[in-house]
Coordinates of C-alpha atoms in Angstrom, one line a residue:
Chain Z
M1 CA 132.7 184.4 69.4
S2 CA 132.4 183.6 73.1
I3 CA 129.4 181.6 74.3
I4 CA 130.3 182.0 78.0
K5 CA 131.4 185.3 79.4
A6 CA 132.2 185.6 83.1
E7 CA 132.9 189.1 84.3
N8 CA 134.5 190.0 87.6
I9 CA 133.1 187.0 89.3
N10 CA 133.4 187.0 93.2
K11 CA 132.0 184.3 95.4
T12 CA 132.1 184.6 99.1
Y13 CA 130.7 181.9 101.5
N14 CA 129.6 182.6 105.1
E15 CA 129.5 186.2 104.5
N16 CA 128.0 186.9 108.0
T17 CA 130.3 184.7 109.9
I18 CA 133.8 183.8 108.8
P19 CA 133.9 184.7 105.1
V20 CA 135.6 182.3 102.7
H21 CA 136.4 183.8 99.4
A22 CA 135.9 181.0 96.9
L23 CA 136.4 183.1 93.7
N24 CA 138.1 186.4 93.4
H25 CA 137.6 188.7 90.5
V26 CA 137.4 185.9 88.0
N27 CA 137.1 186.9 84.3
L28 CA 136.7 184.3 81.7
E29 CA 135.5 183.9 78.1
I30 CA 134.9 180.5 76.4
D31 CA 134.4 180.3 72.7
R32 CA 132.2 177.8 70.9
G33 CA 133.9 174.5 70.2
E34 CA 136.5 174.8 72.9
F35 CA 137.7 171.9 75.0
T36 CA 138.7 173.6 78.2
A37 CA 140.0 172.3 81.4
I38 CA 139.8 174.3 84.6
V39 CA 142.5 173.0 86.8
G40 CA 143.9 173.6 90.1
P41 CA 144.5 172.1 93.6
S42 CA 141.5 171.0 95.8
G43 CA 139.5 173.9 97.2
C44 CA 140.8 176.4 94.6
G45 CA 137.3 177.1 93.3
K46 CA 137.0 174.9 90.3
T47 CA 133.6 173.5 91.2
T48 CA 132.3 176.8 92.3
L49 CA 133.2 178.4 89.1
L50 CA 131.6 175.6 87.1
N51 CA 128.4 175.9 89.2
I52 CA 128.2 179.6 88.6
L53 CA 128.9 179.2 84.8
G54 CA 126.1 176.6 84.7
G55 CA 123.6 178.7 86.6
L56 CA 123.4 176.3 89.5
D57 CA 124.9 178.9 91.9
Q58 CA 124.9 182.6 92.0
P59 CA 128.0 184.7 92.3
T60 CA 128.2 187.2 95.2
T61 CA 129.1 189.9 92.6
G62 CA 129.8 189.8 88.9
K63 CA 127.8 188.6 86.0
V64 CA 127.7 185.6 83.6
T65 CA 126.5 185.9 80.1
I66 CA 125.6 182.9 78.0
S67 CA 125.2 183.7 74.3
D68 CA 124.2 187.3 75.1
T69 CA 121.7 186.2 77.9
E70 CA 122.8 187.3 81.3
I71 CA 121.9 184.3 83.6
T72 CA 123.0 185.9 86.9
S73 CA 119.9 188.0 87.0
M74 CA 117.5 185.3 86.2
K75 CA 114.8 183.9 88.5
D76 CA 115.1 180.3 89.6
S77 CA 112.4 179.0 87.3
E78 CA 113.9 180.8 84.4
L79 CA 117.3 179.3 85.2
I80 CA 115.8 175.8 85.2
D81 CA 114.4 176.3 81.8
F82 CA 117.6 177.9 80.6
R83 CA 119.8 175.1 81.8
L84 CA 117.4 172.6 80.1
K85 CA 117.7 174.3 76.7
N86 CA 121.4 175.4 76.8
I87 CA 123.7 173.5 79.2
G88 CA 124.6 169.9 79.5
F89 CA 126.0 168.5 82.8
V90 CA 128.3 165.6 83.6
F91 CA 128.8 164.9 87.3
Q92 CA 131.6 163.3 89.1
A93 CA 129.4 160.6 90.6
Y94 CA 127.5 160.1 87.2
N95 CA 124.1 160.7 88.9
L96 CA 122.0 158.7 86.5
I97 CA 118.4 157.9 87.3
P98 CA 118.8 154.4 88.8
V99 CA 115.2 153.3 87.8
L100 CA 115.6 154.1 84.2
T101 CA 117.5 152.1 81.6
T102 CA 120.5 153.5 79.8
A103 CA 118.4 154.5 76.8
E104 CA 115.7 156.1 79.0
N105 CA 118.4 158.0 80.9
V106 CA 119.6 159.5 77.6
E107 CA 116.2 160.3 76.4
F108 CA 115.1 161.8 79.7
I109 CA 116.4 165.3 78.9
M110 CA 114.8 165.3 75.4
L111 CA 111.6 164.3 77.0
L112 CA 111.7 167.3 79.4
Q113 CA 112.4 169.4 76.2
K114 CA 109.2 167.8 74.8
R115 CA 111.0 166.5 71.7
P116 CA 109.0 164.0 69.7
K117 CA 109.4 160.3 70.4
E118 CA 111.0 159.5 67.0
E119 CA 113.6 162.0 67.5
R120 CA 114.3 160.9 71.0
D121 CA 114.7 157.3 70.1
Q122 CA 116.9 158.2 67.1
R123 CA 119.1 160.6 68.9
G124 CA 119.3 158.4 72.0
M125 CA 120.5 155.4 70.1
E126 CA 122.9 157.5 67.9
L127 CA 124.5 158.8 71.0
L128 CA 124.8 155.5 72.7
R129 CA 126.4 154.1 69.5
E130 CA 128.8 157.0 69.6
M131 CA 129.6 156.2 73.1
G132 CA 130.1 152.5 72.3
I133 CA 127.4 151.2 74.7
E134 CA 124.6 150.6 72.2
E135 CA 124.2 147.1 73.5
K136 CA 123.7 148.4 77.0
A137 CA 120.6 150.4 76.1
R138 CA 118.2 148.3 78.0
Q139 CA 120.3 147.8 81.1
R140 CA 120.0 149.9 84.2
P141 CA 122.9 151.9 85.5
S142 CA 123.5 149.5 88.3
Q143 CA 124.4 146.9 85.7
L144 CA 127.1 149.1 84.1
S145 CA 130.7 149.8 85.0
G146 CA 131.7 153.2 86.2
G147 CA 133.2 154.1 82.9
Q148 CA 130.1 153.0 81.1
Q149 CA 127.9 155.1 83.4
Q150 CA 129.9 158.1 82.8
R151 CA 129.7 157.6 79.1
V152 CA 125.8 157.4 79.5
A153 CA 126.1 160.7 81.5
V154 CA 128.0 162.3 78.7
A155 CA 125.5 161.0 76.1
R156 CA 122.7 162.5 78.4
A157 CA 124.5 165.8 78.5
L158 CA 124.8 165.9 74.8
A159 CA 121.3 164.6 74.0
S160 CA 119.6 168.0 74.5
K161 CA 122.1 169.6 71.9
P162 CA 123.3 172.1 74.5
Q163 CA 125.4 175.1 73.8
F164 CA 128.1 173.7 76.0
V165 CA 128.7 170.8 78.4
L166 CA 130.0 171.4 82.0
A167 CA 131.7 168.3 83.5
D168 CA 132.8 168.5 87.1
E169 CA 135.7 166.0 87.7
P170 CA 134.3 163.6 85.2
T171 CA 137.1 161.1 85.5
A172 CA 137.6 161.3 89.2
N173 CA 135.9 158.0 89.9
L174 CA 137.3 156.1 86.8
D175 CA 140.2 153.8 86.3
S176 CA 142.8 154.6 83.7
T177 CA 141.3 152.6 80.8
S178 CA 137.8 154.2 81.3
T179 CA 139.3 157.6 81.6
T180 CA 141.1 157.3 78.3
Q181 CA 138.0 155.9 76.7
L182 CA 135.9 158.7 78.1
L183 CA 138.3 161.4 77.1
D184 CA 138.6 159.9 73.5
I185 CA 134.8 160.1 73.2
M186 CA 134.6 163.6 74.5
A187 CA 137.3 164.8 72.2
K188 CA 135.6 163.1 69.3
M189 CA 132.3 164.7 70.1
N190 CA 134.2 168.0 70.3
E191 CA 135.8 167.6 67.0
E192 CA 133.0 165.9 65.1
E193 CA 129.9 167.6 66.5
G194 CA 131.6 170.9 67.7
A195 CA 130.4 170.3 71.2
T196 CA 131.9 172.7 73.7
F197 CA 133.3 171.1 76.8
V198 CA 134.4 172.9 80.0
F199 CA 135.6 170.5 82.8
S200 CA 137.1 170.9 86.0
T201 CA 139.9 168.4 86.8
H202 CA 143.1 167.8 88.5
D203 CA 143.7 164.6 86.5
Q204 CA 146.9 165.0 84.4
R205 CA 145.4 162.8 81.6
V206 CA 142.6 165.1 81.2
I207 CA 144.8 168.1 81.3
D208 CA 147.0 166.6 78.6
K209 CA 143.9 166.2 76.3
A210 CA 142.6 169.7 76.7
R211 CA 143.2 172.4 74.2
R212 CA 142.9 175.2 76.7
V213 CA 143.9 175.0 80.3
V214 CA 142.8 177.6 82.8
T215 CA 144.5 177.4 86.2
L216 CA 142.9 178.5 89.4
E217 CA 144.6 179.2 92.6
D218 CA 142.9 180.5 95.7
G219 CA 140.0 181.6 93.7
K220 CA 142.0 183.5 91.1
I221 CA 143.0 182.6 87.5
V222 CA 146.7 182.4 87.6
S223 CA 147.2 181.1 84.0
D224 CA 145.2 180.6 80.8
E225 CA 147.0 178.5 78.3
K226 CA 145.7 177.7 74.8
R227 CA 147.3 174.9 72.9
Chain A
M1 CA 108.2 159.5 82.0
L2 CA 107.2 161.1 85.3
I3 CA 104.7 158.3 86.0
K4 CA 107.3 155.7 84.9
I5 CA 109.9 157.2 87.3
A6 CA 107.5 157.4 90.2
W7 CA 106.2 153.9 89.6
R8 CA 109.7 152.4 89.4
N9 CA 110.8 154.5 92.4
I10 CA 108.3 152.8 94.7
W11 CA 110.0 149.5 94.0
R12 CA 113.5 150.8 94.7
S13 CA 113.1 150.2 98.4
K14 CA 110.5 147.4 98.7
G15 CA 110.6 147.3 102.4
R16 CA 109.9 151.0 102.8
S17 CA 107.1 150.8 100.2
M18 CA 105.6 147.9 102.1
V19 CA 105.6 150.0 105.2
V20 CA 103.6 152.7 103.5
M21 CA 101.3 150.3 101.9
G22 CA 100.9 148.4 105.1
S23 CA 99.9 151.6 106.8
I24 CA 97.3 152.2 104.2
I25 CA 96.1 148.6 104.3
V26 CA 95.9 148.6 108.1
G27 CA 94.3 152.1 108.0
I28 CA 91.4 151.1 105.7
W29 CA 90.9 147.8 107.5
A30 CA 90.9 149.4 110.9
L31 CA 88.4 152.1 109.7
I32 CA 86.0 149.6 108.1
S33 CA 86.2 147.4 111.2
A34 CA 85.7 150.4 113.6
V35 CA 82.8 151.6 111.5
G36 CA 81.3 148.1 111.4
F37 CA 81.5 147.6 115.1
M38 CA 80.3 151.0 116.0
N39 CA 77.4 150.4 113.6
G40 CA 76.8 147.0 115.3
F41 CA 76.7 148.6 118.7
M42 CA 74.9 151.8 118.2
V43 CA 72.7 151.4 115.1
G44 CA 71.8 147.8 116.3
Y45 CA 70.9 149.3 119.7
M46 CA 68.8 152.2 118.1
A47 CA 67.2 149.8 115.6
D48 CA 66.2 147.5 118.4
I49 CA 64.4 150.2 120.3
I50 CA 62.8 151.6 117.2
N51 CA 61.7 148.3 115.8
H52 CA 60.7 146.5 119.0
D53 CA 59.5 149.4 121.2
I54 CA 58.9 152.8 119.7
S55 CA 58.3 152.0 116.0
N56 CA 58.5 154.8 113.5
I57 CA 55.6 157.0 114.4
Q58 CA 53.4 157.2 117.5
I59 CA 50.1 159.0 118.0
H60 CA 48.7 160.1 121.4
N61 CA 46.1 162.4 122.9
P62 CA 48.2 165.6 123.3
E63 CA 47.5 165.5 127.1
F64 CA 48.7 161.9 127.4
K65 CA 52.3 162.9 126.8
S66 CA 52.6 165.0 130.1
D67 CA 50.1 163.1 132.2
Q68 CA 49.7 159.4 131.4
E69 CA 46.1 159.1 132.7
V70 CA 43.6 156.6 131.5
K71 CA 41.2 159.3 130.5
Y72 CA 43.5 160.8 127.8
V73 CA 42.5 158.5 125.0
I74 CA 42.7 159.0 121.3
P75 CA 39.2 160.0 120.0
D76 CA 37.9 157.4 117.6
G77 CA 41.3 155.7 117.9
K78 CA 40.2 152.3 116.6
K79 CA 38.6 153.9 113.5
K80 CA 41.8 155.8 112.8
V81 CA 44.1 152.8 113.2
N82 CA 41.9 150.8 110.7
E83 CA 42.1 153.7 108.3
I84 CA 46.0 154.0 108.7
R85 CA 46.4 150.3 107.9
K86 CA 44.9 150.9 104.4
W87 CA 47.6 153.5 103.5
T88 CA 50.3 152.3 101.0
E89 CA 53.0 154.1 102.8
V90 CA 52.3 152.1 106.0
E91 CA 53.4 148.5 106.6
G92 CA 51.5 148.1 109.8
A93 CA 49.7 150.0 112.6
T94 CA 48.7 148.7 116.0
S95 CA 46.7 150.2 118.9
R96 CA 47.6 150.1 122.6
I97 CA 45.9 150.7 125.8
I98 CA 48.3 152.0 128.3
V99 CA 48.0 152.2 132.1
S100 CA 50.5 152.8 134.8
G101 CA 50.3 150.3 137.7
M102 CA 51.9 147.8 139.9
I103 CA 52.7 144.2 139.3
A104 CA 53.1 141.8 142.2
S105 CA 54.1 138.2 142.5
A106 CA 54.0 136.0 145.6
R107 CA 57.5 137.3 146.4
K108 CA 57.8 140.8 145.2
G109 CA 56.2 143.9 143.7
S110 CA 57.3 146.5 141.2
A111 CA 56.0 149.5 139.2
V112 CA 55.3 148.9 135.6
Q113 CA 53.7 150.3 132.5
I114 CA 51.0 147.9 131.6
R115 CA 50.8 147.9 127.8
G116 CA 47.6 146.5 126.3
V117 CA 48.3 145.3 122.7
D118 CA 46.5 144.0 119.7
K119 CA 47.9 140.5 119.4
S120 CA 48.3 140.2 115.6
N121 CA 49.1 143.8 114.7
E122 CA 51.6 144.3 117.5
A123 CA 53.4 141.3 116.0
K124 CA 53.4 143.0 112.6
V125 CA 54.6 146.4 113.9
T126 CA 57.1 145.5 116.6
E127 CA 57.6 141.7 116.1
L128 CA 56.9 141.3 119.8
D129 CA 56.3 137.7 119.2
S130 CA 59.9 137.2 118.0
L131 CA 61.1 138.5 121.4
V132 CA 59.4 135.7 123.3
N133 CA 62.3 133.7 124.8
E134 CA 60.4 131.3 127.0
G135 CA 56.7 130.3 126.8
T136 CA 54.4 131.5 124.1
Y137 CA 53.1 134.8 122.5
F138 CA 49.9 135.0 124.6
D139 CA 49.0 131.4 123.7
G140 CA 48.2 128.5 126.0
I141 CA 46.6 130.6 128.8
K142 CA 42.9 130.8 128.7
R143 CA 42.3 133.9 130.8
N144 CA 44.4 137.1 131.2
P145 CA 47.8 136.0 129.6
I146 CA 50.7 138.3 130.3
L147 CA 54.2 138.8 128.9
L148 CA 57.1 140.0 131.0
G149 CA 60.6 141.1 130.3
K150 CA 63.3 138.7 131.4
K151 CA 64.7 141.1 133.9
L152 CA 61.3 141.9 135.4
A153 CA 60.5 138.2 135.6
E154 CA 63.7 137.6 137.5
E155 CA 63.1 140.5 139.8
L156 CA 59.5 139.1 140.6
K157 CA 60.9 135.6 140.7
V158 CA 58.2 134.3 138.3
K159 CA 58.3 131.7 135.5
V160 CA 56.0 130.8 132.6
K161 CA 52.6 130.0 134.0
S162 CA 53.3 131.8 137.3
K163 CA 50.5 134.1 138.6
V164 CA 51.0 137.8 139.0
I165 CA 48.6 140.5 140.2
L166 CA 48.2 143.7 138.2
T167 CA 46.9 146.8 140.2
F168 CA 45.8 150.0 138.4
M169 CA 43.1 152.7 138.5
D170 CA 40.3 153.2 136.1
E171 CA 39.3 156.6 134.7
S172 CA 37.4 157.4 137.8
G173 CA 40.3 156.6 140.1
T174 CA 38.8 153.3 141.3
P175 CA 41.6 150.8 142.0
I176 CA 41.3 147.6 140.0
S177 CA 43.3 144.4 140.7
A178 CA 43.3 141.4 138.5
R179 CA 45.1 138.1 138.3
F180 CA 47.2 137.4 135.2
R181 CA 49.2 134.3 134.3
V182 CA 52.6 134.6 132.6
A183 CA 52.3 133.2 129.0
G184 CA 55.8 134.1 128.0
I185 CA 59.0 135.8 128.9
I186 CA 60.6 138.2 126.4
N187 CA 64.3 138.9 126.0
T188 CA 65.4 142.2 124.4
S189 CA 68.2 144.7 124.7
S190 CA 65.6 147.4 125.4
V191 CA 65.8 148.3 129.1
N192 CA 62.4 149.7 129.0
L193 CA 60.8 146.5 127.7
N194 CA 63.0 144.2 129.7
E195 CA 62.5 145.8 133.1
M196 CA 59.6 148.1 133.2
T197 CA 56.8 146.8 130.8
A198 CA 54.1 144.2 131.1
F199 CA 52.3 143.2 128.0
V200 CA 48.6 142.2 128.2
L201 CA 45.9 141.9 125.5
N202 CA 43.8 144.9 124.7
E203 CA 40.6 143.0 125.2
D204 CA 41.7 141.9 128.8
I205 CA 42.8 145.4 129.9
G206 CA 39.8 147.0 128.2
R207 CA 37.4 144.7 130.0
L208 CA 39.0 145.5 133.3
L209 CA 38.9 149.3 132.6
G210 CA 35.4 149.2 131.3
S211 CA 36.6 151.0 128.1
Y212 CA 38.3 149.8 125.0
E213 CA 39.4 153.3 123.9
I214 CA 43.1 153.3 123.0
H215 CA 45.9 155.6 124.1
E216 CA 48.6 154.9 121.6
I217 CA 48.8 154.1 117.9
A218 CA 52.2 152.8 116.7
I219 CA 52.9 152.9 113.0
L220 CA 55.6 151.0 111.0
T221 CA 56.2 152.8 107.8
M222 CA 57.2 151.0 104.6
P223 CA 60.9 150.8 103.8
R224 CA 62.3 154.0 102.2
I225 CA 59.3 156.0 103.1
E226 CA 60.1 159.1 105.1
E227 CA 58.2 159.3 108.4
E228 CA 57.3 162.9 107.6
V229 CA 55.1 161.7 104.7
V230 CA 53.0 159.6 107.0
L231 CA 53.0 162.2 109.7
N232 CA 51.8 164.9 107.2
K233 CA 49.1 162.7 105.8
Y234 CA 47.8 161.9 109.3
N235 CA 47.8 165.6 110.3
D236 CA 45.8 166.4 107.1
L237 CA 43.2 163.8 107.7
F238 CA 42.8 163.8 111.5
K239 CA 43.1 167.0 113.6
G240 CA 44.0 167.4 117.3
D241 CA 46.2 164.4 118.0
L242 CA 49.9 164.4 118.8
V243 CA 51.8 162.7 116.0
E244 CA 55.5 162.2 116.6
T245 CA 58.3 160.4 114.8
W246 CA 60.7 158.3 116.7
T247 CA 63.2 161.2 117.1
Q248 CA 60.5 163.1 118.9
V249 CA 59.3 160.3 121.0
A250 CA 62.9 159.4 122.0
P251 CA 65.1 162.4 121.6
E252 CA 67.8 160.6 123.4
L253 CA 68.1 158.3 120.4
E254 CA 68.5 161.3 118.1
L255 CA 71.2 162.6 120.5
L256 CA 72.9 159.3 120.6
N257 CA 72.8 159.2 116.7
E258 CA 74.5 162.6 116.6
M259 CA 77.1 161.6 119.3
Y260 CA 77.8 158.4 117.3
G261 CA 78.4 160.5 114.3
S262 CA 80.8 162.8 116.2
M263 CA 82.5 159.8 117.7
M264 CA 83.0 158.4 114.2
Y265 CA 84.7 161.7 113.1
V266 CA 87.1 161.6 116.0
L267 CA 87.9 158.0 115.3
V268 CA 88.5 158.7 111.6
F269 CA 90.6 161.7 112.5
I270 CA 92.8 159.6 115.0
V271 CA 93.4 156.9 112.4
M272 CA 94.1 159.4 109.7
M273 CA 96.5 161.3 111.8
A274 CA 98.5 158.1 112.6
L275 CA 98.5 157.3 108.9
V276 CA 99.7 160.9 107.9
F277 CA 102.6 160.8 110.3
G278 CA 103.5 157.2 109.2
I279 CA 103.5 158.3 105.6
V280 CA 105.3 161.6 106.2
N281 CA 108.1 159.8 108.1
T282 CA 108.6 157.1 105.4
M283 CA 108.3 159.4 102.3
L284 CA 110.7 161.9 104.0
M285 CA 113.2 159.1 104.3
A286 CA 112.6 158.3 100.7
V287 CA 113.3 161.9 99.7
L288 CA 116.4 162.4 102.0
E289 CA 117.9 159.2 100.6
R290 CA 117.6 160.6 97.1
I291 CA 118.9 164.1 97.6
R292 CA 121.6 164.0 95.1
E293 CA 119.3 162.4 92.5
L294 CA 116.7 165.2 93.1
G295 CA 119.5 167.8 92.9
M296 CA 120.5 166.3 89.5
L297 CA 117.0 166.3 88.2
M298 CA 116.6 170.0 89.0
A299 CA 120.1 170.8 87.7
V300 CA 119.4 169.3 84.3
G301 CA 116.2 171.2 83.9
M302 CA 113.3 169.3 85.7
T303 CA 111.0 171.9 87.1
R304 CA 110.2 172.0 90.9
I305 CA 106.5 171.2 90.1
K306 CA 107.5 168.0 88.3
V307 CA 109.7 167.0 91.2
F308 CA 106.8 167.8 93.5
L309 CA 104.4 165.8 91.4
M310 CA 106.8 162.8 91.2
V311 CA 107.0 162.5 95.0
L312 CA 103.2 162.8 95.2
L313 CA 102.7 160.2 92.5
E314 CA 104.8 157.7 94.4
T315 CA 102.5 158.0 97.5
I316 CA 99.4 158.0 95.4
F317 CA 100.5 154.8 93.6
L318 CA 101.1 153.2 97.0
G319 CA 97.7 154.3 98.1
I320 CA 96.1 152.8 94.9
L321 CA 98.0 149.6 95.5
G322 CA 97.2 149.3 99.3
S323 CA 93.5 150.5 99.1
P324 CA 92.1 147.4 97.4
I325 CA 93.9 145.1 99.8
G326 CA 92.8 147.0 102.8
L327 CA 89.2 147.0 101.4
F328 CA 89.4 143.3 100.8
F329 CA 90.4 142.5 104.3
G330 CA 87.9 144.9 105.7
W331 CA 85.1 143.5 103.5
L332 CA 86.2 139.9 104.5
M333 CA 86.0 140.6 108.2
M334 CA 82.7 142.3 107.9
Y335 CA 81.3 139.6 105.6
Y336 CA 82.3 137.0 108.2
Y337 CA 81.0 138.8 111.3
T338 CA 77.9 140.2 109.7
T339 CA 76.9 136.7 109.0
N340 CA 78.1 135.0 112.1
G341 CA 77.9 137.8 114.7
I342 CA 80.4 138.2 117.5
D343 CA 79.5 136.5 120.7
L344 CA 79.9 138.8 123.6
S345 CA 77.9 136.7 125.9
A346 CA 80.9 136.7 128.4
Y347 CA 80.1 140.3 128.9
S348 CA 76.3 140.1 128.3
E349 CA 75.3 141.0 131.8
G350 CA 77.2 144.3 131.6
L351 CA 76.1 145.0 128.0
E352 CA 72.4 144.1 128.5
S353 CA 72.2 146.4 131.4
F354 CA 73.1 149.2 129.0
G355 CA 70.6 147.9 126.5
Y356 CA 73.1 146.2 124.1
S357 CA 72.6 142.8 122.6
S358 CA 75.0 140.0 123.6
I359 CA 75.5 139.0 120.0
L360 CA 77.0 141.9 118.0
Y361 CA 76.4 142.0 114.3
P362 CA 78.7 144.5 112.7
Y363 CA 77.9 145.9 109.3
V364 CA 79.0 148.6 106.9
D365 CA 77.0 150.0 104.0
S366 CA 78.6 150.1 100.6
S367 CA 79.2 153.9 100.7
T368 CA 81.4 153.4 103.7
Y369 CA 83.9 151.5 101.6
L370 CA 84.0 154.3 99.2
I371 CA 84.3 157.0 101.8
V372 CA 87.0 155.2 103.7
T373 CA 89.1 154.5 100.6
V374 CA 88.9 158.1 99.4
S375 CA 89.6 159.4 102.9
V376 CA 92.7 157.2 103.1
I377 CA 94.0 158.2 99.6
I378 CA 93.5 161.9 100.4
T379 CA 95.3 161.3 103.8
A380 CA 98.2 159.6 101.9
F381 CA 98.2 162.6 99.5
I382 CA 98.3 165.1 102.4
G383 CA 101.1 162.9 104.0
A384 CA 103.1 163.1 100.9
V385 CA 102.9 166.9 100.5
Y386 CA 105.5 167.8 103.2
P387 CA 108.2 165.3 101.8
A388 CA 107.5 166.6 98.3
W389 CA 107.8 170.2 99.6
K390 CA 111.1 169.4 101.2
A391 CA 112.2 167.8 97.9
I392 CA 111.5 171.1 96.0
K393 CA 113.1 173.2 98.6
L394 CA 116.4 171.6 97.9
K395 CA 119.0 173.8 96.1
P396 CA 120.5 171.7 93.2
V397 CA 124.0 172.9 93.9
E398 CA 123.8 171.8 97.6
A399 CA 121.8 168.6 96.8
L400 CA 124.4 167.5 94.2
H401 CA 127.2 167.6 96.8
A402 CA 125.2 166.0 99.6
I403 CA 126.8 162.9 101.1

């Protein structure tokens, strides 16, 4: 059963001046538990597609349905709440809150969800343990390596028990060792917790790990390969 | 968590936070100082005139106000003043015989108001004795002692024990001249007392006029007693006299008081505006520097109102931190200068010609500290609204990719 359904998505920037068609009649369905990579050259529309799937951006035409809820017709405030409850995000630049410790960063989303403190503490530490950075719980992001920061970001994305996690070029800023470690963790979370991951990438190591590879070119899906 | 993030955020850029805190500290200190100095100038000036010249309440024959002739006396004035002194609302009351006339020394002459006073009661009501700068308070001269203002004495070129001639008319219009000897010279910031008044004793001027009927009763009310209370009591007991509070006797002082209030508002507004722009500028920088972070917060599900509150909280925290320091510096400055005064004697000629004292004693009452603090915190709050509004206007998708 698909949890993400994108139907006939078009996205055009600068409609009134020089139009740029970032996405062109994109149709995509992603099932629960998938580990999907959206790949393609720079400027092919990967990030735009991810932003639209995550409710951060609106398509020019078309609709996105997440578990039977159409998000493209939602108001801004409804979208914020929807994202909080249903979607986890991992960003290329980690985007952790620099003034909070590692543990606080992970707990932050649960706090926004108004989860009880005990649950927050327990889930936060459990995720940090899974990510192999339990001992860094009291350190601030600036005291961690890039790989460690991205693992915190993955833990934060999973903390809210989202329906799926969207990761935009999660390994772009990481070295080879950190990339491997992060991919192993994400694959493990996918297998053990059934977490659904959708990530944009052009990193071959990530593509090799993916169980489904959707290729975009000039805003169109040119191949959709399941392994 | 919101409070925690806001609190820690203010320490991310210590320099910038110090700038905002510094603005708040200087804002509070400047306002307290400005209020203190203005109080010292204006309230001191007004208090001088009220305490040493007008007093709280004056009573006259209604005709005396428009035409200061000797015949317009207060009927049974002495009885009335004796009665008033018994009232619990009154600290002191004194009677005066007032005549317009000329004063002449061997060198020069000048028009003056000759004010006959009750020696001991005048001292109680207006502390005239405390103004004596040279010589004595009517003592040491056997016959017809007189007190002159410093400026008048300088103009007449007389000193203590010099002789002067007072010329005035009695009730029938007969000119009277009498020789007086300067017992003391008074120094006050009141232009009226310093330049245009000669003080003599009631018994001397009464003897010369051939009548001891009085023209003026001056009343000093007890502290915290409204003048209206005494005024109403007098009107209930005695009919037909003109009873006026200091605001009616000297409406220009009331006007000055109102003008002073308006000036304070303008001053507060200017300081607050400078503070608002300082805070807007600095907090806007803080927001623009964190665009990506704010975009991330909204992307992961933090509501716009929480983002707005977070930016506001940061400024409020800075206000809460800066206010006590600003208050302390303001209080310290006021404490020092209220005790020691500020010597403006280098400018005393100019100041005294406008009726100001050469030693300025600034002061602020305790409510000023509260008002200034609350005003500055509200200003800081207003200054933070625009940056906070800018923060919530960010689109997460654009903010996340901002450079």
